[in-house]
XYZ file of C-alpha atoms in Angstrom:
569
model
C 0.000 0.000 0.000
C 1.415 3.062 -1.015
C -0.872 5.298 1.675
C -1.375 3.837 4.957
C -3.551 5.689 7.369
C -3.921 5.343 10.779
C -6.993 3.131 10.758
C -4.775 0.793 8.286
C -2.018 0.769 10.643
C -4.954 -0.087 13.908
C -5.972 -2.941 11.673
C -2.395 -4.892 11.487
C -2.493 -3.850 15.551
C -5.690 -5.515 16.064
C -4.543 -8.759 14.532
C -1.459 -9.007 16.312
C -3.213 -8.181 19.507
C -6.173 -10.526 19.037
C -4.326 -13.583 20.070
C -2.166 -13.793 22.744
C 2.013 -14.509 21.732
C 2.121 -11.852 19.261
C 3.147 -9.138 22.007
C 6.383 -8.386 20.511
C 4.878 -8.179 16.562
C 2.587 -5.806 17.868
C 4.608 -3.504 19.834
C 6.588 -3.301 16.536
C 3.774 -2.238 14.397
C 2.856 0.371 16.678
C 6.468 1.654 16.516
C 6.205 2.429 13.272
C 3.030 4.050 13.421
C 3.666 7.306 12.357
C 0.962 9.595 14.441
C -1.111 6.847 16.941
C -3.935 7.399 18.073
C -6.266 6.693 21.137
C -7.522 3.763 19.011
C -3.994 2.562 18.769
C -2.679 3.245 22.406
C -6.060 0.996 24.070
C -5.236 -1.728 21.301
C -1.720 -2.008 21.940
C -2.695 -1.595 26.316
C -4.888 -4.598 25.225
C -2.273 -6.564 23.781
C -0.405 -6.018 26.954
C -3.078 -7.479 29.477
C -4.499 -9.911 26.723
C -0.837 -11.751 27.051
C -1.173 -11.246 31.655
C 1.781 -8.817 31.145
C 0.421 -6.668 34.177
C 3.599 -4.619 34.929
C 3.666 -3.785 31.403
C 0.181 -2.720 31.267
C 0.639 -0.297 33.682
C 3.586 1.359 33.039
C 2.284 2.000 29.513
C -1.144 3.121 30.692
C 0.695 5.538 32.911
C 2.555 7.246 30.058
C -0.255 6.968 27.461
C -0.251 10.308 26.324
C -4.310 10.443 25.470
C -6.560 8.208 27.343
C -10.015 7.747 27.198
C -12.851 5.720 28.731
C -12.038 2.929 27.063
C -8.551 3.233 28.409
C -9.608 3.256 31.971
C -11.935 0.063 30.796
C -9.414 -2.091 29.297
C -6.978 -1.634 32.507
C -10.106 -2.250 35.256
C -11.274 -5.372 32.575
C -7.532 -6.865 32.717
C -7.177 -6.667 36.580
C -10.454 -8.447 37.253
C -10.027 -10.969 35.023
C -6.137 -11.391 36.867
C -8.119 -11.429 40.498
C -6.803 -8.506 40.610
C -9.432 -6.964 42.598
C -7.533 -4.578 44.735
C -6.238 -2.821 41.773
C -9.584 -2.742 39.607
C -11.028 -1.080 42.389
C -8.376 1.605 43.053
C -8.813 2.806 39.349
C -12.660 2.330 39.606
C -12.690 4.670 42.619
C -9.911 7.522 40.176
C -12.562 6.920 37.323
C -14.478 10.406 36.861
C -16.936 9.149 34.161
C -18.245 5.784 34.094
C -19.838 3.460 32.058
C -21.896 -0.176 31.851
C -18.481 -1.982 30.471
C -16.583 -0.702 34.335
C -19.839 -1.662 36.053
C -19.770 -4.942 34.451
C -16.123 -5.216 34.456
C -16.087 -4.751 38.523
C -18.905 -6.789 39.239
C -17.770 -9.812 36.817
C -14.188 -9.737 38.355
C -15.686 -10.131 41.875
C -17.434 -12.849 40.795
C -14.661 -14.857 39.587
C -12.743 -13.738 42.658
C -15.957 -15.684 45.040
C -16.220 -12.114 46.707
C -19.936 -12.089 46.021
C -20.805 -9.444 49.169
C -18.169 -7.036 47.063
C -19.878 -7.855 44.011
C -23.752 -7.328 45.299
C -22.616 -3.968 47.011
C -21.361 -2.788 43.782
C -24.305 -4.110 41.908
C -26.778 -2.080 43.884
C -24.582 1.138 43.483
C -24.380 0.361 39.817
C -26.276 3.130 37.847
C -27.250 0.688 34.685
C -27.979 -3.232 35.757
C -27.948 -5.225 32.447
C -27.546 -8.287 31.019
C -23.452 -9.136 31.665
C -23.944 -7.809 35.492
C -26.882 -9.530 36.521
C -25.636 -13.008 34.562
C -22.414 -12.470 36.952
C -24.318 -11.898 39.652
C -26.184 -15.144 39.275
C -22.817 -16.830 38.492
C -21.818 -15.788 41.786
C -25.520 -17.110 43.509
C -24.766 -20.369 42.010
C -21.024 -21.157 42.574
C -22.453 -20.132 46.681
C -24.872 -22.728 46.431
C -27.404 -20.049 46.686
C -30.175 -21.615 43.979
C -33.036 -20.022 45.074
C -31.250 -16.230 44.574
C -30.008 -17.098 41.371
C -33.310 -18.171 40.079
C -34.652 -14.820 41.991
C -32.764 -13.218 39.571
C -33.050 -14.719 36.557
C -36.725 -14.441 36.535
C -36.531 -10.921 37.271
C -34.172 -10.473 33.830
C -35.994 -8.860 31.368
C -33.102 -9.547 28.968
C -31.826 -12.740 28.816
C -28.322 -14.088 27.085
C -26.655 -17.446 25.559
C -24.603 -16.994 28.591
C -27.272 -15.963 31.109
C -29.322 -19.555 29.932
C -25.689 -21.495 30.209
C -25.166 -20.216 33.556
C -28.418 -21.042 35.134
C -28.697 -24.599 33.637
C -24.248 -25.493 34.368
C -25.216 -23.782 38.135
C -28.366 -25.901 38.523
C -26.027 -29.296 37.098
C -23.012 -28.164 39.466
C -25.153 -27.977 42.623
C -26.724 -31.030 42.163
C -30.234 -30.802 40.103
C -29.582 -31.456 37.001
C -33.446 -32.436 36.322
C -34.157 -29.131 36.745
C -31.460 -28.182 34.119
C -33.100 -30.619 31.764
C -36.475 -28.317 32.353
C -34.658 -25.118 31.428
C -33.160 -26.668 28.468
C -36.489 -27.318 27.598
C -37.926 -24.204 28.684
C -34.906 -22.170 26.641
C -36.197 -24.386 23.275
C -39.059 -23.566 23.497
C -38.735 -19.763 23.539
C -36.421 -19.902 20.613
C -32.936 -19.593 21.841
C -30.097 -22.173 20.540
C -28.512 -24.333 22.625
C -24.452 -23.576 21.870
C -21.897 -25.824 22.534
C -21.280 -25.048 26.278
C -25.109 -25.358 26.878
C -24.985 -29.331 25.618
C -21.986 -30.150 27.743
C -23.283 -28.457 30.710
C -26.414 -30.767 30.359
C -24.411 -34.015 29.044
C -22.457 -33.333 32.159
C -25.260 -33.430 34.266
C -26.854 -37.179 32.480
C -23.460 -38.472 33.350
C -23.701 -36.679 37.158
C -27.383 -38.131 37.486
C -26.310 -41.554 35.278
C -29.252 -40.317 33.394
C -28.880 -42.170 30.126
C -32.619 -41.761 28.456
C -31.892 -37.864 28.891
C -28.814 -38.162 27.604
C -30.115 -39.666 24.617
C -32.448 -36.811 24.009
C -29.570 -34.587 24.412
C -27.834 -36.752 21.592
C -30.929 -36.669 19.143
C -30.925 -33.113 19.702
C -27.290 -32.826 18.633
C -27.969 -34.779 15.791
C -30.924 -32.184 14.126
C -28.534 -29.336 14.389
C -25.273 -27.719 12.826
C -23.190 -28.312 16.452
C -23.245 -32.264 15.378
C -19.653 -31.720 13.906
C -18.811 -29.711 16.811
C -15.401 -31.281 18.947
C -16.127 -30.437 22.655
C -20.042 -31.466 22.047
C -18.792 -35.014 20.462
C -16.057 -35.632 23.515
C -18.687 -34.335 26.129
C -21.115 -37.155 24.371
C -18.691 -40.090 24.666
C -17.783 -38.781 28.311
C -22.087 -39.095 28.841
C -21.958 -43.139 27.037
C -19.119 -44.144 29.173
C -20.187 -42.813 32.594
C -23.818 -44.157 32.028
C -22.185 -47.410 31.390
C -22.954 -47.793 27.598
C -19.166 -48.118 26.095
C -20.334 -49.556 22.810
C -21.900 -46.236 21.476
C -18.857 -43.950 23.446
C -16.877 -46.324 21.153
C -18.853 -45.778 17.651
C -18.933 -41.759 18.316
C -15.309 -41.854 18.442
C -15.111 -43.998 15.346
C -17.072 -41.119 13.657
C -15.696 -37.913 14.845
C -14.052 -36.377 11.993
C -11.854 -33.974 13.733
C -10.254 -35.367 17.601
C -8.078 -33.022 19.522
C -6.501 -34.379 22.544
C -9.551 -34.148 25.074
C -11.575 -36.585 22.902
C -8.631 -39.406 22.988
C -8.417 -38.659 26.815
C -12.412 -39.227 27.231
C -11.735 -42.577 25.125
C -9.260 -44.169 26.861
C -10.543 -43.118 30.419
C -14.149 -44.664 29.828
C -11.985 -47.901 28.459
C -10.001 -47.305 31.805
C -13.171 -47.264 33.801
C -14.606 -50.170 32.112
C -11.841 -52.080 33.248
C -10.901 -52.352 29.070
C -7.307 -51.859 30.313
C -5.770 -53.318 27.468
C -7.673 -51.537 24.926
C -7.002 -48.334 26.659
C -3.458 -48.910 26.554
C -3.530 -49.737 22.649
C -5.757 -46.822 21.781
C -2.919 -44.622 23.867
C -0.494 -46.262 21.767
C -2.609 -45.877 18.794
C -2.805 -41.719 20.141
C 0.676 -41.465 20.013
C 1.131 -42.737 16.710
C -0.972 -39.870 14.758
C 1.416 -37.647 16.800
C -1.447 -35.960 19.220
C 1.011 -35.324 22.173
C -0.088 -36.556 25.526
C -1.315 -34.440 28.267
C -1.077 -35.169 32.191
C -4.892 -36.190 32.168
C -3.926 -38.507 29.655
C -1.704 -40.203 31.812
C -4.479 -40.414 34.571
C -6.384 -42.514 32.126
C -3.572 -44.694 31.300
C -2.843 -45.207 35.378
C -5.573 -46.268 35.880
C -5.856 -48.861 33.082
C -2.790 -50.114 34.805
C -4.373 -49.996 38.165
C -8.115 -51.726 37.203
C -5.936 -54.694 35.749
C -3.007 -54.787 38.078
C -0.479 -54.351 35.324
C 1.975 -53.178 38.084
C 5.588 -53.007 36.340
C 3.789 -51.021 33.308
C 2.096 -48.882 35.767
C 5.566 -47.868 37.126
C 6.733 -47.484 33.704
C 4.298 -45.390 31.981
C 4.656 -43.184 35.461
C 8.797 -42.695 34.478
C 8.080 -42.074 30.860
C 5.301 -39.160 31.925
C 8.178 -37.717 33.264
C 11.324 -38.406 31.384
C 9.512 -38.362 27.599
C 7.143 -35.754 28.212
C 8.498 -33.391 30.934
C 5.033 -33.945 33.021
C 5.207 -33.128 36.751
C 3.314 -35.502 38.085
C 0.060 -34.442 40.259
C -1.915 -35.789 43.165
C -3.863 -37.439 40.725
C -1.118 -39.346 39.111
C -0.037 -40.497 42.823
C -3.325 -41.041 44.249
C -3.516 -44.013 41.400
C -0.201 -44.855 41.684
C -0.365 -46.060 45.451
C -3.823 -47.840 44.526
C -1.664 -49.697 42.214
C 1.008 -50.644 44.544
C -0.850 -51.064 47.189
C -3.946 -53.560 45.978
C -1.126 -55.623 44.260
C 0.273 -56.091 47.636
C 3.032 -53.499 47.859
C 2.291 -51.951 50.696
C 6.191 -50.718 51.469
C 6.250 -49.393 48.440
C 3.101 -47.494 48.178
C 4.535 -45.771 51.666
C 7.659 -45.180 50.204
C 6.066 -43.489 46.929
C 4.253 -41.241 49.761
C 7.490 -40.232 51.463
C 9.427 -39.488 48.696
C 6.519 -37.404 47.108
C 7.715 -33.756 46.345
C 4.783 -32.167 47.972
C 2.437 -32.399 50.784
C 0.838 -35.770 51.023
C -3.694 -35.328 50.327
C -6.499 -36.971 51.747
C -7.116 -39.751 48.418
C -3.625 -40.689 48.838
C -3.995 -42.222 52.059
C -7.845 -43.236 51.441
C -6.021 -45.345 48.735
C -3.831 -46.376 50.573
C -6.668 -47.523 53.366
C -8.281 -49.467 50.691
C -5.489 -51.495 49.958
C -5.260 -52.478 53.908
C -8.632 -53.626 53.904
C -7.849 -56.247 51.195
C -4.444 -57.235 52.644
C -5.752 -56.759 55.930
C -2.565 -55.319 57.080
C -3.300 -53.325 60.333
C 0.108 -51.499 61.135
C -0.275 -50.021 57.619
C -3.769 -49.080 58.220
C -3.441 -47.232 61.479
C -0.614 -45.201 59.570
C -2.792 -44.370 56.806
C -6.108 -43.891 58.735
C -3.757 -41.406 61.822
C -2.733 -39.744 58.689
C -5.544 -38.996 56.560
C -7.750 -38.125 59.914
C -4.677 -35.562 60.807
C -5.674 -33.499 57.435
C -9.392 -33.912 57.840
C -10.832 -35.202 61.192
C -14.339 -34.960 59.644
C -13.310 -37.474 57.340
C -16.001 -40.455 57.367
C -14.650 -42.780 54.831
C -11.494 -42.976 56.841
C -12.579 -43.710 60.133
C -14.725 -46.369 58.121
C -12.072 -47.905 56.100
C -9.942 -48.274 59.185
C -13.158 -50.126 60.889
C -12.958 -52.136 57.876
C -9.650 -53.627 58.466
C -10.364 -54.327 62.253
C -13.315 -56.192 61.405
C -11.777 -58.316 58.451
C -9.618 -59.590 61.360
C -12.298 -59.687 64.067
C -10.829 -57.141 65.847
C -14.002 -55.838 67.488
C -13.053 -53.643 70.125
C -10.799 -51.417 67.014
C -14.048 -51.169 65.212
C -15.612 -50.205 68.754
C -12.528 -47.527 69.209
C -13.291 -46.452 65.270
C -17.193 -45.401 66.292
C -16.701 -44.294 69.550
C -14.295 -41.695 68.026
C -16.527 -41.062 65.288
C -19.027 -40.092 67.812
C -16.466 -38.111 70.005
C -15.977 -36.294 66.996
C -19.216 -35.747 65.488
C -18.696 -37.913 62.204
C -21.653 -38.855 60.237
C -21.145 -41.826 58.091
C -22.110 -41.634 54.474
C -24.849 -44.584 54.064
C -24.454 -47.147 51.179
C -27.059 -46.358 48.783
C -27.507 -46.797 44.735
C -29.414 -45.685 41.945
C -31.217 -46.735 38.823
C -32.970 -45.169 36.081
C -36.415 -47.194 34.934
C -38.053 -45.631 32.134
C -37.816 -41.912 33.159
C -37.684 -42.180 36.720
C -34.769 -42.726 38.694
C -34.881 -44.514 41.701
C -33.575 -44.677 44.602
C -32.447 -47.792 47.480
C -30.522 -47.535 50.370
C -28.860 -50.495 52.692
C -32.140 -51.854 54.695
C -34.009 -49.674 52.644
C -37.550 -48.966 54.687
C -39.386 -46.335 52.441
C -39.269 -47.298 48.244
C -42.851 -48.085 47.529
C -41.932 -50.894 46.383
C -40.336 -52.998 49.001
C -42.173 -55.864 49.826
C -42.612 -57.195 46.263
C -38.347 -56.339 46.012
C -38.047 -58.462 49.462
C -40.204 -61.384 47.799
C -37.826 -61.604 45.416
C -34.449 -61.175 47.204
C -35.796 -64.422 49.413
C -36.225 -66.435 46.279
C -33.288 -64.974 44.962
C -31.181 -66.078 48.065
C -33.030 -69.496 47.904
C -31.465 -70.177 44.063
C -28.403 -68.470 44.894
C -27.330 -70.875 47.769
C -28.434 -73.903 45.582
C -25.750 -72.261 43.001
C -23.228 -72.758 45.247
C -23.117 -68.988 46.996
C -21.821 -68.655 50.446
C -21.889 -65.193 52.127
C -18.983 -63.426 52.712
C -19.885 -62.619 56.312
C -16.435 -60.186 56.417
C -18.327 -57.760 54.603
C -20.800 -57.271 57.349
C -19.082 -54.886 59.385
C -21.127 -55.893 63.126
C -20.313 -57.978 65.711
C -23.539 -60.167 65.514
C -24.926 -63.517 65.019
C -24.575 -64.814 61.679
C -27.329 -65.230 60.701
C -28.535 -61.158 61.428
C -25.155 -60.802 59.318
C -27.218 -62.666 56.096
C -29.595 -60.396 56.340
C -27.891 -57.096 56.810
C -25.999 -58.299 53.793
C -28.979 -59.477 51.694
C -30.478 -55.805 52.208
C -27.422 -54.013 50.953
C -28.776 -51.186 48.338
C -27.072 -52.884 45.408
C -29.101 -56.210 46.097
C -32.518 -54.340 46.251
C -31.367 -52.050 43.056
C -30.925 -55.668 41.118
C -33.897 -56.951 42.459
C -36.216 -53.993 41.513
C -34.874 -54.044 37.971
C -34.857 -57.980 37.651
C -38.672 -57.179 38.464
C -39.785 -54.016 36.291
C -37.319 -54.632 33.250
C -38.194 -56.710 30.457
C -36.523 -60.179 30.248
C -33.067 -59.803 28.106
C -33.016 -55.914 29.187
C -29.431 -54.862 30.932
C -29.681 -53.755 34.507
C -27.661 -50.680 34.968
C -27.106 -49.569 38.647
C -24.657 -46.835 40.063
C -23.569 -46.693 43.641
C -21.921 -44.410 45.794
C -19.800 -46.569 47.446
C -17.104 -49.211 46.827
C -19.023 -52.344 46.179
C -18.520 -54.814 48.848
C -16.978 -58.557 48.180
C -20.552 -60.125 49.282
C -22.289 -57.925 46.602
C -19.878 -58.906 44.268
C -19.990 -62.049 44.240
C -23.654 -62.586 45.047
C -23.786 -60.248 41.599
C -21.963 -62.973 39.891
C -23.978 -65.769 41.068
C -27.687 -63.818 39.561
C -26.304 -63.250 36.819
C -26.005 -66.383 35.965
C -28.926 -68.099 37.110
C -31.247 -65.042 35.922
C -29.600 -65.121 32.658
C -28.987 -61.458 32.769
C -26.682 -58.907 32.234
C -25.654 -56.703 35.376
C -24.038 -53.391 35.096
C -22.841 -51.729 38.081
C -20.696 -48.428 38.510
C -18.972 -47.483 41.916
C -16.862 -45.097 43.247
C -13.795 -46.533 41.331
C -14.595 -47.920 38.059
C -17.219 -50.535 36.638
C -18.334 -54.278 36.784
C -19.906 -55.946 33.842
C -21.241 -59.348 35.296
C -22.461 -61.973 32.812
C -23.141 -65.186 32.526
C -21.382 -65.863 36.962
C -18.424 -63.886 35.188
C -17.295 -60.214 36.694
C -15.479 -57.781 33.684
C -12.776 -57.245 36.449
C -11.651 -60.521 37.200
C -12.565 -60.245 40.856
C -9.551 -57.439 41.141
C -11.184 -54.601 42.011
């Protein structure tokens, strides 16, 4: 070009400041600029908080020569979204005109900074309340736990975003009603806003929270009748849904189709392989990662652990660990320990789970040593136990699953008055346990059993059957494993505390409303005991039916008196 004005020379600018890493082209376009404007001072300030470069920012906002509200903006817009908050307000306070874009700015940044008192002070001073504020401000409701506020406001909103929609439904999924996500969703259809991509993974986030597969479905048919089919996060978020609602066969075929997979997608792959206890296929399709030259990350490696772990493939375990480190220069994170020591430890190697702990370059977390208690309760070793248990109730003394756990091992070696110590603390110390309960989803409705359940509507037919269940069972050859009651009662009180355990009454209901043929698909909150397991094993054989059941750690495909994990769970 032979004449270059200043809006052609703000135009190169605002492509090298668009993305951050092209700081130093930018700063040499504006160089050459022969008379910048304001335009081309906030673009290259931009540039400057766009790539975190605070000091930089302000040392060239303080010599800008003209600066204008947009200035002040750009400055109070890059400290909030920093955290910065003390700064953002220190300028907010110099500001002598303001507009909606600092309002929103200030109350958006102490949002994201969980200052929500700061953030509803400033909203009620604000002079203009739109759209961005109030969607920040429910943000803020939500991430408090505060659902009733944040619906407060959102039906007060006259105006109503993609983003304001995408909060309200993520925020009802996050705190733990994700049916009433699924009715916004609707709700949002209906009054003829499209659902982006962050609005389906919110809600396929939610089917895999709630296990709900038929709305997850709907989610998918949905997908399939518009243009975000193609999309990448909507397709990962999809086979992330399959594999968590325990349907790996159709996680597996949307894979196969995706045209375009970025590094997230093979990570959702081979962790739902990984949870399915398809270790060695989750170890090939790493391979088979590696191979199109997609470069692992360290989630990656958490999905490849714990391949290792579900099929006790100790020596590779330790080996893929080294080669996160040495190959691919990954630090490794509590996550990446946390499966390491289950891998040591439930093959045995107690010593060296302890001395994985030790050597650990930072401060030792609460699943490390709930691993590690885990691992005592199969061995049954006690001295290990105490160690972990003293430890893990040292960082959190609320901490129910330990004080459990540790009960565990005493009463795997009849040590009664340990598992009297364990509750008599738990008392001392106000701990509630978490009870044993598990889920199912039958037709639309999901229900709900727990151990010696007293209230489902359906419990007497569900009894009926466990007793005729039991009856067929022993014929087969079952024997309880009376270890896994955890009371120091007759045996035959023992039987029936175990009979009633949720998972039993889950199988029992299904074997009862589900047509003959029809998988039963339960999800638990809790490990799943060794009586459960194997009684499991036993129905599904003589009911001729296939059992599906997810826990806290991975899942359990029983078929045909066979479990998926090869009893090493």
């Amino acid at each position: 070009m032979k004449v270059k004005t200043v809006i052609t020379w703000n135009s190169i600018l605002a492509g090298f400041s668009r993305k951050p890493g092209y700081i130093e082209e930018a700063r040499q376009v504006f160089d050459k600029i022969p008379e910048p404007n304001v335009v081309s001072y906030n673009t290259i300030l931009a540039c400057y908080m766009r790539n975190s470069d605070i000091e930089a920012s302000k040392n060239f906002f303080d010599k800008m020569p003209v600066k204008d509200i947009a200035s002040w903006n750009t400055m109070i817009s890059g400290f909030s979204q920093n955290g910065l908050m003390a700064e953002a307000e220190e300028l907010f306070r110099a500001m002598s005109v303001r507009n909606e874009v600092t309002w929103n700015a200030m109350v958006a940044g102490y949002v994201e900074s969980g200052e929500l008192e700061s953030a509803l002070e400033l909203f009620r001073e604000a002079p203009v309340k739109g759209v961005i504020a109030r969607t920040a401000i429910v943000t803020g409701y939500m991430r408090s736990g505060n659902v009733e506020m944040a619906e407060k406001m959102f039906r007060e909103m006259q105006e109503r975003s993609m983003v304001t929609w995408n909060t309200m439904i993520s925020g009802y999924i996050e705190n733990g009603r994700a049916e009433d996500g699924m009715k916004l969703f609707k709700k949002m259809m209906g009054s003829g806003v499209k659902a982006n991509d962050s609005t389906l993974s919110s809600l396929l986030l939610g089917c895999s929270n709630l296990s709900a597969l038929k709305l997850g479905k709907q989610v998918h048919q949905h997908v399939m009748k518009s243009p975000l089919y193609l999309d990448m996060t909507v397709g990962t978020s999809l086979i992330s849904m399959y594999s968590k609602c325990g349907v790996l066969e159709d996680a597996w075929k949307l894979f196969l189709e995706m045209p375009r997979k970025d590094v997230v997608t093979w990570n959702a792959m081979i962790s739902g392989y990984a949870q399915h206890g398809e270790s060695k296929k989750a170890l090939h399709l790493f391979d088979e990662m590696k191979s199109k030259g997609i470069k692992p990350d360290w989630i990656t490696f958490v999905g490849v652990l714990s391949a290792c772990n579900h099929a006790g493939f100790v020596n590779l375990g330790i080996q893929y660990f080294e080669q996160m480190q040495n190959d691919y220069g990954i630090k490794p994170k509590p996550d990446h320990y946390t499966c390491m020591v289950d891998l040591l430890g439930r093959a045995g190697k107690l010593n060296d789970a302890v001395d994985l702990i030790t050597k650990m370059h930072f401060k030792p977390h609460i699943s490390l040593f709930g691993a590690l208690l885990g691992a005592c309760r199969i061995h049954r070793n006690l001295e290990v136990a105490e160690f972990a248990a003293k430890n893990l109730l040292s960082l959190e003394p609320t901490n129910a699953a330990g004080y459990v756990q540790l009960a565990n091992v005493y009463a795997a070696k009849n040590h009664w008055e340990g598992v009297s110590k364990v509750r008599k603390s738990m008392k001392e110390n106000k701990v509630i346990k978490t009870p044993g309960y598990s889920w199912m989803e039958v037709g639309r409705v999901i229900h709900e059993f727990r151990s010696g359940d007293r209230l489902h509507p359906d419990l007497q037919s569900i009894r009926m059957k466990l007793k005729d269940l039991e009856k067929k069972m022993k014929v087969a050859g079952y024997v309880p494993d009376l270890d896994s009651a955890l009371h120091d009662v007759a045996e035959e009180q023992k039987e029936q505390l175990l009979l009633w355990h949720s998972e039993k009454l889950a199988i029992a209901f299904g074997l009862i409303k589900l047509p003959p043929g029809m998988p039963i698909r339960i999800f638990k909150n809790l490990r799943v005991c060794g009586d459960c397991h194997q009684a499991t094993k036993v129905i599904s054989a003589i009911e001729n039916r296939e059992i599906i059941v997810r826990d806290t750690t991975r899942f359990h495909h029983f078929k045909n008196g066979v479990c998926s994990c090869g009893d090493y769970w």
